[in-house]
N, CA, C and O atoms as a Tinker XYZ file with bonds, in Angstrom:
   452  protein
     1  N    -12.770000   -8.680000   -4.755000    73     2
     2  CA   -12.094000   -7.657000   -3.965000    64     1     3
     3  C    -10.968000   -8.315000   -3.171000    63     2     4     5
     4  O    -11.186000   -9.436000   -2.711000    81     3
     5  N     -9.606000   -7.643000   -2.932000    73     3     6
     6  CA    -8.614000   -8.503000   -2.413000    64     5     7
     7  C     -8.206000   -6.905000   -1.440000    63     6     8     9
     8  O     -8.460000   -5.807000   -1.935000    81     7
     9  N     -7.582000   -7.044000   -0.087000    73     7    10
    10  CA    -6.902000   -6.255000    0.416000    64     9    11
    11  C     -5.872000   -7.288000    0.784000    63    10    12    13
    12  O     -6.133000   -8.450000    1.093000    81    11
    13  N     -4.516000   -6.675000    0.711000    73    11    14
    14  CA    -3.262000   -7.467000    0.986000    64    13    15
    15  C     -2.383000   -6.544000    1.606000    63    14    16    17
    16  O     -1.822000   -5.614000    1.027000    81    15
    17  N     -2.285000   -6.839000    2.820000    73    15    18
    18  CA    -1.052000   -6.357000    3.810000    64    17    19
    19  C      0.195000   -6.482000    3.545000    63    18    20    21
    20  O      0.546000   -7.342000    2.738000    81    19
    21  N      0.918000   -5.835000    4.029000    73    19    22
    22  CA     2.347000   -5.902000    3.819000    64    21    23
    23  C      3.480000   -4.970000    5.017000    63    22    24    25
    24  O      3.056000   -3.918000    5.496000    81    23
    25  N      4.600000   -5.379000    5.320000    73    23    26
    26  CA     5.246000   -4.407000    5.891000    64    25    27
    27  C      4.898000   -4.921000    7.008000    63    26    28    29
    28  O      4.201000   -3.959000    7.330000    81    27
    29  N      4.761000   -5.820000    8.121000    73    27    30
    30  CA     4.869000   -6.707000    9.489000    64    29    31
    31  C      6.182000   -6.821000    9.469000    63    30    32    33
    32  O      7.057000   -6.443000    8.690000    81    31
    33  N      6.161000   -7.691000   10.939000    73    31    34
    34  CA     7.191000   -7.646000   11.322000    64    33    35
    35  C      7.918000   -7.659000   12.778000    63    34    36    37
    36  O      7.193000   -7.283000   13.699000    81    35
    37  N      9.147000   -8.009000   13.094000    73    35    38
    38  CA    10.163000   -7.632000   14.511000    64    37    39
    39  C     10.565000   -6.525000   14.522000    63    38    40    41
    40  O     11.434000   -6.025000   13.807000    81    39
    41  N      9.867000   -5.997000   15.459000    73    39    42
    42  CA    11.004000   -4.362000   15.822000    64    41    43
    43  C     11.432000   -4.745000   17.248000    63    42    44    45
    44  O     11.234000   -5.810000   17.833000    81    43
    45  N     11.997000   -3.753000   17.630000    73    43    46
    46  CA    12.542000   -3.383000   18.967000    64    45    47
    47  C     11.239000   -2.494000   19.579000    63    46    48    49
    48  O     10.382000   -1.727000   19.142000    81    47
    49  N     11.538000   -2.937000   20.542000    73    47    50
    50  CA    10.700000   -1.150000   21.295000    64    49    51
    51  C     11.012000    0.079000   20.802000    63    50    52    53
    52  O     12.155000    0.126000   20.348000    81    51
    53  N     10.276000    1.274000   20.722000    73    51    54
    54  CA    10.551000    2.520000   20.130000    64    53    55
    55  C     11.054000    2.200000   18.619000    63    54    56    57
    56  O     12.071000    2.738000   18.183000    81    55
    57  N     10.481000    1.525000   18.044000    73    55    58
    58  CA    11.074000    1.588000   16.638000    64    57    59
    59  C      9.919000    1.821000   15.819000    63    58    60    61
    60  O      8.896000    2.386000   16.206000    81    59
    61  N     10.113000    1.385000   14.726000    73    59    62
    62  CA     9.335000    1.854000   13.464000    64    61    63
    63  C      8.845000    0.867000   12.415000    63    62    64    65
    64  O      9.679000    0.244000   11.759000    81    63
    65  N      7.750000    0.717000   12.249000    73    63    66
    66  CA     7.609000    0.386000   11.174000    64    65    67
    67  C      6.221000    0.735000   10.424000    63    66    68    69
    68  O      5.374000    1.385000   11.035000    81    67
    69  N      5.957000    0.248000    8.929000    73    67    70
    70  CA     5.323000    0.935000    7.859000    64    69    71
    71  C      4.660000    0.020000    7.438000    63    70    72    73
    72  O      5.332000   -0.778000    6.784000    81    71
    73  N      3.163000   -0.323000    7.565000    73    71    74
    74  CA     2.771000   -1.183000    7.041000    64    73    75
    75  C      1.824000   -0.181000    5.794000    63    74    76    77
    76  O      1.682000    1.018000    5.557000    81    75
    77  N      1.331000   -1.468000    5.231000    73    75    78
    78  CA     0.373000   -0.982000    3.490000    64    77    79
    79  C     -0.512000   -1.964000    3.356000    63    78    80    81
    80  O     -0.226000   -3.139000    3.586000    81    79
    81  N     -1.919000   -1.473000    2.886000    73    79    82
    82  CA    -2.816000   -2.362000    2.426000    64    81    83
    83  C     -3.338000   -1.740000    0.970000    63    82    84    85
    84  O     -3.948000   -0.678000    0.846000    81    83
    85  N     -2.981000   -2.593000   -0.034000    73    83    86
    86  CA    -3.254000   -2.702000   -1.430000    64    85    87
    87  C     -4.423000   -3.049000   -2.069000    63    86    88    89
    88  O     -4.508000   -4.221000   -2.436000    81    87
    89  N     -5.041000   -2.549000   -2.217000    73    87    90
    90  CA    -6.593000   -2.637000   -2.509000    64    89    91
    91  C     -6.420000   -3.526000   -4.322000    63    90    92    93
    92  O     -5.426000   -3.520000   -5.048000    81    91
    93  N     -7.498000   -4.055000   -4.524000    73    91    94
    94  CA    -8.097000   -4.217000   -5.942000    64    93    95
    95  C     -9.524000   -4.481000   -6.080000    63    94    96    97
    96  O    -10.095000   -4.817000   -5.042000    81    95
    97  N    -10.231000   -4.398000   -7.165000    73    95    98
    98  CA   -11.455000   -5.297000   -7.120000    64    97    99
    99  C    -12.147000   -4.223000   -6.751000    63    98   100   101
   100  O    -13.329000   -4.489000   -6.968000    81    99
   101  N    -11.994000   -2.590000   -6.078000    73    99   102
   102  CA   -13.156000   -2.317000   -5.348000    64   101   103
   103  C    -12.609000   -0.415000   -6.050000    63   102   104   105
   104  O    -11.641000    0.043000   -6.657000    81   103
   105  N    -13.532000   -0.031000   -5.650000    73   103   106
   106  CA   -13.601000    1.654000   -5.918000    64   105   107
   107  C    -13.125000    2.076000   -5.050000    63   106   108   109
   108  O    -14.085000    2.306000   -4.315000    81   107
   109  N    -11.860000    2.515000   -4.311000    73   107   110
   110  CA   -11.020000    2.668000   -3.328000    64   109   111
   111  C    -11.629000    3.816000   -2.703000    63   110   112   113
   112  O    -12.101000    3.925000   -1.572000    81   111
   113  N    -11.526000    4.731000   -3.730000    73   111   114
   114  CA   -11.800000    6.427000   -3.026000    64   113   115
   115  C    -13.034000    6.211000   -2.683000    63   114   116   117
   116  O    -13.256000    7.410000   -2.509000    81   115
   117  N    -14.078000    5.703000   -2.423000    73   115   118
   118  CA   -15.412000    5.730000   -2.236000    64   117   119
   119  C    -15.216000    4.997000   -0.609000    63   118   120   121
   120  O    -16.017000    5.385000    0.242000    81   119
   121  N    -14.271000    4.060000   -0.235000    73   119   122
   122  CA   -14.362000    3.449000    1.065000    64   121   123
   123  C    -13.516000    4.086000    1.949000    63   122   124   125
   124  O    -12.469000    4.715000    1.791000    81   123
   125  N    -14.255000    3.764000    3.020000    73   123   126
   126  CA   -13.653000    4.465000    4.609000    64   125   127
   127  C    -12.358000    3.376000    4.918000    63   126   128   129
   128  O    -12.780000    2.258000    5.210000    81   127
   129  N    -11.150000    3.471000    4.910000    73   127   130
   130  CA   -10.197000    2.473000    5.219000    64   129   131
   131  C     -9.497000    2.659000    6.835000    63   130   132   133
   132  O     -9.187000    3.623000    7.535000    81   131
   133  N     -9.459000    1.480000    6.944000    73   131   134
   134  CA    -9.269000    1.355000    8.210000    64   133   135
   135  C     -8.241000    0.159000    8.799000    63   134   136   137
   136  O     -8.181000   -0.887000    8.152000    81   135
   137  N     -7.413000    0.306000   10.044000    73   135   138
   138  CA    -6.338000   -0.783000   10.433000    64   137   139
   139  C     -7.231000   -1.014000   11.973000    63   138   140   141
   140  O     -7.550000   -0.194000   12.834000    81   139
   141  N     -7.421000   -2.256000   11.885000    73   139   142
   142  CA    -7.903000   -2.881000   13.430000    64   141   143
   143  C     -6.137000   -4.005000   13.812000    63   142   144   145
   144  O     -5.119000   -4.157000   13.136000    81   143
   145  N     -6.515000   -4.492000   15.044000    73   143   146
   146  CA    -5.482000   -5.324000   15.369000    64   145   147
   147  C     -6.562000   -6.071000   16.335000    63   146   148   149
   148  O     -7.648000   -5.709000   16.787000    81   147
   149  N     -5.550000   -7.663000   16.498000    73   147   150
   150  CA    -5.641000   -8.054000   17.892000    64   149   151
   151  C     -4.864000   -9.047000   17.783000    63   150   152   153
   152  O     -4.284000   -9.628000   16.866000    81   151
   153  N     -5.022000   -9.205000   19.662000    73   151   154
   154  CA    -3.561000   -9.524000   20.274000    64   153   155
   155  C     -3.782000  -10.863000   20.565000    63   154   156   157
   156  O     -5.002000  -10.884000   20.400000    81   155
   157  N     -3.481000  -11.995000   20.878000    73   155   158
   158  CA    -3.312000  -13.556000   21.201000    64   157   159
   159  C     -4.471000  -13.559000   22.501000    63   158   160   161
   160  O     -3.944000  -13.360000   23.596000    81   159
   161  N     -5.655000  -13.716000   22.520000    73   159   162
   162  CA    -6.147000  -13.714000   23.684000    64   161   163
   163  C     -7.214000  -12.439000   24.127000    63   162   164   165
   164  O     -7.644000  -12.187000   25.252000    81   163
   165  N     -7.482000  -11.733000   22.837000    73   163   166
   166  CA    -8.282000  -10.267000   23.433000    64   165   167
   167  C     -8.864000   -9.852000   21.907000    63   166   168   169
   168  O     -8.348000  -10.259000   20.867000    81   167
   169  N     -9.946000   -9.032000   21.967000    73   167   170
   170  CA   -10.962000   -8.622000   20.811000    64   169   171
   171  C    -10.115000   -7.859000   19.987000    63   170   172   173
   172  O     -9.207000   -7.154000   20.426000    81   171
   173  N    -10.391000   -7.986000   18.830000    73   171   174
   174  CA   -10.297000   -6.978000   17.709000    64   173   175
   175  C    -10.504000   -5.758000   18.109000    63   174   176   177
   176  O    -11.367000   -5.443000   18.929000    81   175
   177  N     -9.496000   -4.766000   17.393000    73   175   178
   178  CA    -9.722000   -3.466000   18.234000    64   177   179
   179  C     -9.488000   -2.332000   16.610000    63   178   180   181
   180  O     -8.706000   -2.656000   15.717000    81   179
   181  N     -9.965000   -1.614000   16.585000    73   179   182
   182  CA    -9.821000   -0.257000   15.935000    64   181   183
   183  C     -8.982000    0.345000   16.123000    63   182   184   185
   184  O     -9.033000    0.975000   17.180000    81   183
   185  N     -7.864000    0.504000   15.346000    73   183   186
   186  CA    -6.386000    1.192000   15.363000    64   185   187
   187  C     -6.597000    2.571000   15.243000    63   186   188   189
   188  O     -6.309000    3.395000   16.112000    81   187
   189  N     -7.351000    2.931000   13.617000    73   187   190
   190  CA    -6.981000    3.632000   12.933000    64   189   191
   191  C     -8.172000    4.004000   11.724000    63   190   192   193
   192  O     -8.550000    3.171000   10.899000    81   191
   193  N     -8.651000    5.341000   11.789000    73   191   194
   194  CA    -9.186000    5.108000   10.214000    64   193   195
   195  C     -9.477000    6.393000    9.372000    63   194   196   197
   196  O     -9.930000    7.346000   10.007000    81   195
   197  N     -9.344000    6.498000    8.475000    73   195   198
   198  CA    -9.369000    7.730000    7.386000    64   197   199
   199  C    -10.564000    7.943000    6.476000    63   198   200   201
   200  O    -10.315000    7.511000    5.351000    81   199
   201  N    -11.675000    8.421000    6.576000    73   199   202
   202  CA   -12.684000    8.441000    5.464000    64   201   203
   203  C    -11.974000    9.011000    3.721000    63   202   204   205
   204  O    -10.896000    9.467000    3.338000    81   203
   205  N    -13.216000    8.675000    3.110000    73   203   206
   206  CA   -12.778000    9.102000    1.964000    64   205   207
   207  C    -12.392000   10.288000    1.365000    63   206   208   209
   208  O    -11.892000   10.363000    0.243000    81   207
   209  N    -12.638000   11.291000    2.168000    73   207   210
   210  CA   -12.330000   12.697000    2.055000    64   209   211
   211  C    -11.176000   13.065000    2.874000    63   210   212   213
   212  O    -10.768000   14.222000    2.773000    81   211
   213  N    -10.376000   11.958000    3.961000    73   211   214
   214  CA    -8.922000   12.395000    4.292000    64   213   215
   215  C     -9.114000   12.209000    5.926000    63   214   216   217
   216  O     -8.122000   11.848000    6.559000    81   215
   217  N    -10.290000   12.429000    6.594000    73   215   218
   218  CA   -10.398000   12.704000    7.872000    64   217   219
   219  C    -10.423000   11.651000    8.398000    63   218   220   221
   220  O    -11.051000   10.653000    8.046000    81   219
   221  N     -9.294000   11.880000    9.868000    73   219   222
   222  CA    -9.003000   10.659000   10.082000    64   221   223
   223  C     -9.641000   10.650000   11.666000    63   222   224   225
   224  O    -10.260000   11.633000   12.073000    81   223
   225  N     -9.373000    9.122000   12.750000    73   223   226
   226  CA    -9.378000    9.181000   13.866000    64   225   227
   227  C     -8.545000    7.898000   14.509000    63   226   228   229
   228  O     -8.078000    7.186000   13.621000    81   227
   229  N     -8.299000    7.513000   15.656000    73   227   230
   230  CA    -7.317000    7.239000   16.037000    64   229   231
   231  C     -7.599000    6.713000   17.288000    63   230   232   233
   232  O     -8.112000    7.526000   18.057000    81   231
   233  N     -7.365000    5.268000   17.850000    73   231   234
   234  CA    -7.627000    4.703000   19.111000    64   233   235
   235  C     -6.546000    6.121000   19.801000    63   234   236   237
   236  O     -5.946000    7.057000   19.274000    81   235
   237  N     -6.701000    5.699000   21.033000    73   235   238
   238  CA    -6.334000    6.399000   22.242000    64   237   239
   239  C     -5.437000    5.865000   22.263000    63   238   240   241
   240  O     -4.565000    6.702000   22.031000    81   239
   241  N     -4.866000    4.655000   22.438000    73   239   242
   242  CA    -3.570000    4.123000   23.072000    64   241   243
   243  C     -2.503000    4.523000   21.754000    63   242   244   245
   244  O     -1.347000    4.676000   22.149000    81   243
   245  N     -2.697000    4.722000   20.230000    73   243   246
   246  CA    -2.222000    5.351000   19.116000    64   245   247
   247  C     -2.246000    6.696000   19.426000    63   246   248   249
   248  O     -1.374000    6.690000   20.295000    81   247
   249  N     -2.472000    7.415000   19.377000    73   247   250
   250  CA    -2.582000    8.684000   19.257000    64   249   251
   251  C     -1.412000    9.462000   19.630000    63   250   252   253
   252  O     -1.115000    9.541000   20.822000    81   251
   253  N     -0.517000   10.211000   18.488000    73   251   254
   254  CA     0.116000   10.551000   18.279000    64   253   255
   255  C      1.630000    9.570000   17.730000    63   254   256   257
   256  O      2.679000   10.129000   17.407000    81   255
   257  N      1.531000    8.795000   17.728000    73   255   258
   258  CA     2.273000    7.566000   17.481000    64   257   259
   259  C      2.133000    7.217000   15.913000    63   258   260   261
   260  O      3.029000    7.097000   15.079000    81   259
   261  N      1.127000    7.124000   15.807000    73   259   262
   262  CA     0.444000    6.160000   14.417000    64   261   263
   263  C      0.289000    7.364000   13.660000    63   262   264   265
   264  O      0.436000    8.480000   14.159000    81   263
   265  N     -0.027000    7.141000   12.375000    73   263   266
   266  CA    -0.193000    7.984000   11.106000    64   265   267
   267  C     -1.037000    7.726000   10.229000    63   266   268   269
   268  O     -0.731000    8.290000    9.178000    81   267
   269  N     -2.406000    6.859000   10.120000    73   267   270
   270  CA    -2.867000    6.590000    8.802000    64   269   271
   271  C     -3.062000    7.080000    7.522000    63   270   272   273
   272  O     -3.817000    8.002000    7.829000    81   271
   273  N     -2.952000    7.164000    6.295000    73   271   274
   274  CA    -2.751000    7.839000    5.401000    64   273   275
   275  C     -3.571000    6.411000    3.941000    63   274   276   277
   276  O     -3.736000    5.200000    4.087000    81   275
   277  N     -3.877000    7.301000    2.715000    73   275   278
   278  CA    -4.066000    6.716000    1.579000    64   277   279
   279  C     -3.611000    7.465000    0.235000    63   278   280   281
   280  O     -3.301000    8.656000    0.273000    81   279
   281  N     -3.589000    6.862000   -0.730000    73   279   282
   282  CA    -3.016000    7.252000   -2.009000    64   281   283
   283  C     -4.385000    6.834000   -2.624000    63   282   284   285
   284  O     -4.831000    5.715000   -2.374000    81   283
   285  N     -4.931000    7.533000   -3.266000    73   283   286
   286  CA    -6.333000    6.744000   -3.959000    64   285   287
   287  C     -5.524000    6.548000   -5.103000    63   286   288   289
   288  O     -5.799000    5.405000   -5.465000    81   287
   289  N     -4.442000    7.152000   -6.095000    73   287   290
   290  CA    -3.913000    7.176000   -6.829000    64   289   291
   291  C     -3.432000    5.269000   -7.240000    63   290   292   293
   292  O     -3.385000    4.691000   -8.325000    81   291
   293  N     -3.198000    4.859000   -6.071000    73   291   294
   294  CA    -2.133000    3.731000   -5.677000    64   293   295
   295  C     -2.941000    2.472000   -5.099000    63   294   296   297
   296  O     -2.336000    1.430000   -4.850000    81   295
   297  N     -4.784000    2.632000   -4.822000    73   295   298
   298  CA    -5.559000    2.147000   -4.315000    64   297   299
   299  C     -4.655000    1.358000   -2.780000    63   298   300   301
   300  O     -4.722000    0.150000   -2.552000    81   299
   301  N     -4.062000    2.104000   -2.114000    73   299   302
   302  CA    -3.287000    1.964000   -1.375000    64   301   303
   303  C     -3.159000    2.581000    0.221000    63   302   304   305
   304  O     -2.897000    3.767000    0.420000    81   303
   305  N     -3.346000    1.762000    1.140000    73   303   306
   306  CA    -3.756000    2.662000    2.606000    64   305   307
   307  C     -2.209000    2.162000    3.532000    63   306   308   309
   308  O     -1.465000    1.185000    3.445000    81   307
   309  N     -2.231000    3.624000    4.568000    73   307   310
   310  CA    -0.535000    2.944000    4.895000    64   309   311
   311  C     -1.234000    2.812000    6.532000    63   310   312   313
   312  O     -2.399000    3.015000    6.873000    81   311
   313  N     -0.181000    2.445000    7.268000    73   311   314
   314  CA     0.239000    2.626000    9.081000    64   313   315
   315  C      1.516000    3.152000    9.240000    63   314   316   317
   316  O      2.366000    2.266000    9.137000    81   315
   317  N      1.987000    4.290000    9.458000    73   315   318
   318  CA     2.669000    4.887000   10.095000    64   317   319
   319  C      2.732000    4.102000   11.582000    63   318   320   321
   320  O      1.884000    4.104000   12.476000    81   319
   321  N      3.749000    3.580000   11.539000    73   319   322
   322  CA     3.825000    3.172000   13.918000    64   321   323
   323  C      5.108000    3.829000   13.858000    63   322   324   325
   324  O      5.870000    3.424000   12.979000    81   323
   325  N      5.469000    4.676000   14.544000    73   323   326
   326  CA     6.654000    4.860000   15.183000    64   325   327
   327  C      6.354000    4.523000   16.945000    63   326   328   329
   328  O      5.313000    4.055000   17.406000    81   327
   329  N      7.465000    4.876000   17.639000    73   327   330
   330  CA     7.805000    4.712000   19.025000    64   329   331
   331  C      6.846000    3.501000   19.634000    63   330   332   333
   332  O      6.103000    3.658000   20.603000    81   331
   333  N      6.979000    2.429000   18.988000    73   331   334
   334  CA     6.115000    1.353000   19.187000    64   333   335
   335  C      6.899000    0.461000   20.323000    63   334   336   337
   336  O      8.070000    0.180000   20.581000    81   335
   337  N      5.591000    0.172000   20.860000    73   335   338
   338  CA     5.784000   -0.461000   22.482000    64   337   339
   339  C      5.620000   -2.025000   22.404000    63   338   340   341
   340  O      4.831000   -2.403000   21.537000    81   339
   341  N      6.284000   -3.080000   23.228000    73   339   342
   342  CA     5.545000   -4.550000   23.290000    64   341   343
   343  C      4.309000   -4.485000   23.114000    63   342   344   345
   344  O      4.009000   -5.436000   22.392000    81   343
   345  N      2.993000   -3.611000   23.492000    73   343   346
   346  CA     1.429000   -4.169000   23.970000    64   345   347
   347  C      1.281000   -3.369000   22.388000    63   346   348   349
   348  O      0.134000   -3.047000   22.079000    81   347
   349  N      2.177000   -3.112000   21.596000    73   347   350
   350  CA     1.625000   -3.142000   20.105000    64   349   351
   351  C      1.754000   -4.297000   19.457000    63   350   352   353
   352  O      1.405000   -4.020000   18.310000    81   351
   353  N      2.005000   -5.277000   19.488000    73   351   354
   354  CA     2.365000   -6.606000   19.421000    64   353   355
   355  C      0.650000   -7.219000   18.856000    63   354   356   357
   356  O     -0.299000   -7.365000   19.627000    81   355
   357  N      0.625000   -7.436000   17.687000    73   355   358
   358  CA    -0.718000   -8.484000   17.162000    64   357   359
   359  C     -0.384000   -8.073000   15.858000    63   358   360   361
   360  O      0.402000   -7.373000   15.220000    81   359
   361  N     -1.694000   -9.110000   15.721000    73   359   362
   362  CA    -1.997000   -8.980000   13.990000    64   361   363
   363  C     -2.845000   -8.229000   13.526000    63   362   364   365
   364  O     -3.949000   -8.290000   14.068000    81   363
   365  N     -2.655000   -7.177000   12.283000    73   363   366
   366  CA    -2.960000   -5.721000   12.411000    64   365   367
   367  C     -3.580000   -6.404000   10.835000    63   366   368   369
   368  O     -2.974000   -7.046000    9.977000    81   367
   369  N     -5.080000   -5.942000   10.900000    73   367   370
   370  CA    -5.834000   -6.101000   10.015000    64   369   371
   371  C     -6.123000   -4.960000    8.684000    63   370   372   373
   372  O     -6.121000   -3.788000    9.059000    81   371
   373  N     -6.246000   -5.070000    7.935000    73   371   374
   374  CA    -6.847000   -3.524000    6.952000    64   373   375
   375  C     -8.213000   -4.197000    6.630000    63   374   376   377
   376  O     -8.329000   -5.399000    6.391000    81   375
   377  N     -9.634000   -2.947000    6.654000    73   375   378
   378  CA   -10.266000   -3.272000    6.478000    64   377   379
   379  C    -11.021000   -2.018000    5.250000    63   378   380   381
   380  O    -10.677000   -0.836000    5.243000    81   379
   381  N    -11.611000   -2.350000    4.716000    73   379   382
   382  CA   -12.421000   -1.129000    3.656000    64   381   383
   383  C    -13.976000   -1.630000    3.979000    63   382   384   385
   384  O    -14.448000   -2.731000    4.263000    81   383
   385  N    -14.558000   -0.289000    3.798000    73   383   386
   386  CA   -16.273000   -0.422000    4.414000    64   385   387
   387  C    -16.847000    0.373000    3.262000    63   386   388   389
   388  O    -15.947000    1.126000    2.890000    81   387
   389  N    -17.735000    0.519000    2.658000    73   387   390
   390  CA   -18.594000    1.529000    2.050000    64   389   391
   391  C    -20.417000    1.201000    1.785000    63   390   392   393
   392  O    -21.340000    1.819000    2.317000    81   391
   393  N    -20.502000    0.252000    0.978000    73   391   394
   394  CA   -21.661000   -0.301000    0.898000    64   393   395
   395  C    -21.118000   -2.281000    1.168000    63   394   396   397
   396  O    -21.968000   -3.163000    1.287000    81   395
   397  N    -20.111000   -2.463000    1.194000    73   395   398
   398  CA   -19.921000   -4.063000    1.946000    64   397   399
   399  C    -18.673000   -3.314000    2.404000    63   398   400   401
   400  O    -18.216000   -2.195000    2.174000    81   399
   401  N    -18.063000   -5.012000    3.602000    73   399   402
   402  CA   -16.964000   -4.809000    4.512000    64   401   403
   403  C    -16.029000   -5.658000    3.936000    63   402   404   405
   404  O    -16.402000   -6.782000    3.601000    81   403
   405  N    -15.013000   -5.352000    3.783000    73   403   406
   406  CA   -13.980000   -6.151000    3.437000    64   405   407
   407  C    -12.577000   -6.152000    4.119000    63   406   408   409
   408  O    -12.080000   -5.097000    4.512000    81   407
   409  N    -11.913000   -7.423000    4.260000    73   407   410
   410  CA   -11.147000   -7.589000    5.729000    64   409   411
   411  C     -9.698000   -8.022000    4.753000    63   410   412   413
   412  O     -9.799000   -8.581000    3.661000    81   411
   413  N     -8.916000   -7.798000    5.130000    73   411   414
   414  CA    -7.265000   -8.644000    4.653000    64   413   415
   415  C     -6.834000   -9.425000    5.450000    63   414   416   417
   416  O     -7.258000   -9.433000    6.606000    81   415
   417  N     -5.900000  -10.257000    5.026000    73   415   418
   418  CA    -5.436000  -11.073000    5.244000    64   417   419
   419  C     -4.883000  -11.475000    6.473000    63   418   420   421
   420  O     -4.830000  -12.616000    6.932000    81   419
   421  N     -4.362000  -10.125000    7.092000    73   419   422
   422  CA    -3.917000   -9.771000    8.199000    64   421   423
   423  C     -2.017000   -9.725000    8.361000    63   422   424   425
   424  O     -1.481000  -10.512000    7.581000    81   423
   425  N     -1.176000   -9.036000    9.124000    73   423   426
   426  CA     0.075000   -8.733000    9.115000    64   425   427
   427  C      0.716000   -9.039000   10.455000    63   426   428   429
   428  O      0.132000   -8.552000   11.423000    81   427
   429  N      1.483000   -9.542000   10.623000    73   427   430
   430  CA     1.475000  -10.041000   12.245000    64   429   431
   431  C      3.083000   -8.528000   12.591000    63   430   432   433
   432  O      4.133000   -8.347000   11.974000    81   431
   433  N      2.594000   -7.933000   13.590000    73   431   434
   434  CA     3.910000   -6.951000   13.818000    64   433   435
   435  C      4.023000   -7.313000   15.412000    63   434   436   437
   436  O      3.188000   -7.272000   16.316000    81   435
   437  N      5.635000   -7.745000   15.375000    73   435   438
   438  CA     6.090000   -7.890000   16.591000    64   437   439
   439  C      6.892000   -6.864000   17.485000    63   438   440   441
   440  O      7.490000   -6.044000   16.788000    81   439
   441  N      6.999000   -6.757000   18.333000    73   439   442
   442  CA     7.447000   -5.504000   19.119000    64   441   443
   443  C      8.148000   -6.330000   20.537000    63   442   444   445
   444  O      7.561000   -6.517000   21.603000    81   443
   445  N      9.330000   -6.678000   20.249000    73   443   446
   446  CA    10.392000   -7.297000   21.264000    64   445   447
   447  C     11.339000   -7.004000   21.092000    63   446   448   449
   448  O     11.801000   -6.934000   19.953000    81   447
   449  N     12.229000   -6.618000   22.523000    73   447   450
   450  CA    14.273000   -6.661000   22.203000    64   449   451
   451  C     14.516000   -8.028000   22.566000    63   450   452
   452  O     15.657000   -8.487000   22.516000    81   451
């Protein structure tokens, strides 16, 4: 099983960006996918996550900001960030859960002018 991030990065404040985690190896539509982060100095945190039937939920400090989404088509899970702030700043994990847990590689997204 491989998940591979993509789409990190330097933004500005209030900007945008699109990350993707690319699944293989595993039965996609069957797992709950999910984006955690953390920051230089503080726990892993739960971004974001979409079960296999579409329904999603959403840390608090995201909410309304973020977008999670999947393509089972594409074995493929996204992050929507718009209006992204400095304290979005870490390395933003994808993870898939169903009957085992599986973690990626991780994406480092920066958020500085």
């Amino acid at each position: 099983v491989q998940l591979v991030e993509s789409g990190g990065g330097l933004v500005q404040p209030g900007g945008s960006l699109r990350l993707s985690c690319a699944a293989s190896g595993m039965t996609f539509r069957l797992y709950i996918m999910s984006w955690y982060r953390q920051a230089p100095g503080k726990q892993r945190e739960l971004v974001a996550a979409i079960s296999s039937g579409g329904n999603t939920n959403y840390a608090d400090s995201v909410k309304g900001r973020f977008t999670i989404s999947r393509d089972n088509a594409k074995n493929t899970v996204y992050l929507q960030m718009n209006s992204l702030k400095p304290e979005d700043t870490a390395v933003y994990y994808c993870n898939g859960y169903w009957t085992s847990n599986y973690w990626g590689q991780g994406a480092q997204v920066t958020v500085s002018s």
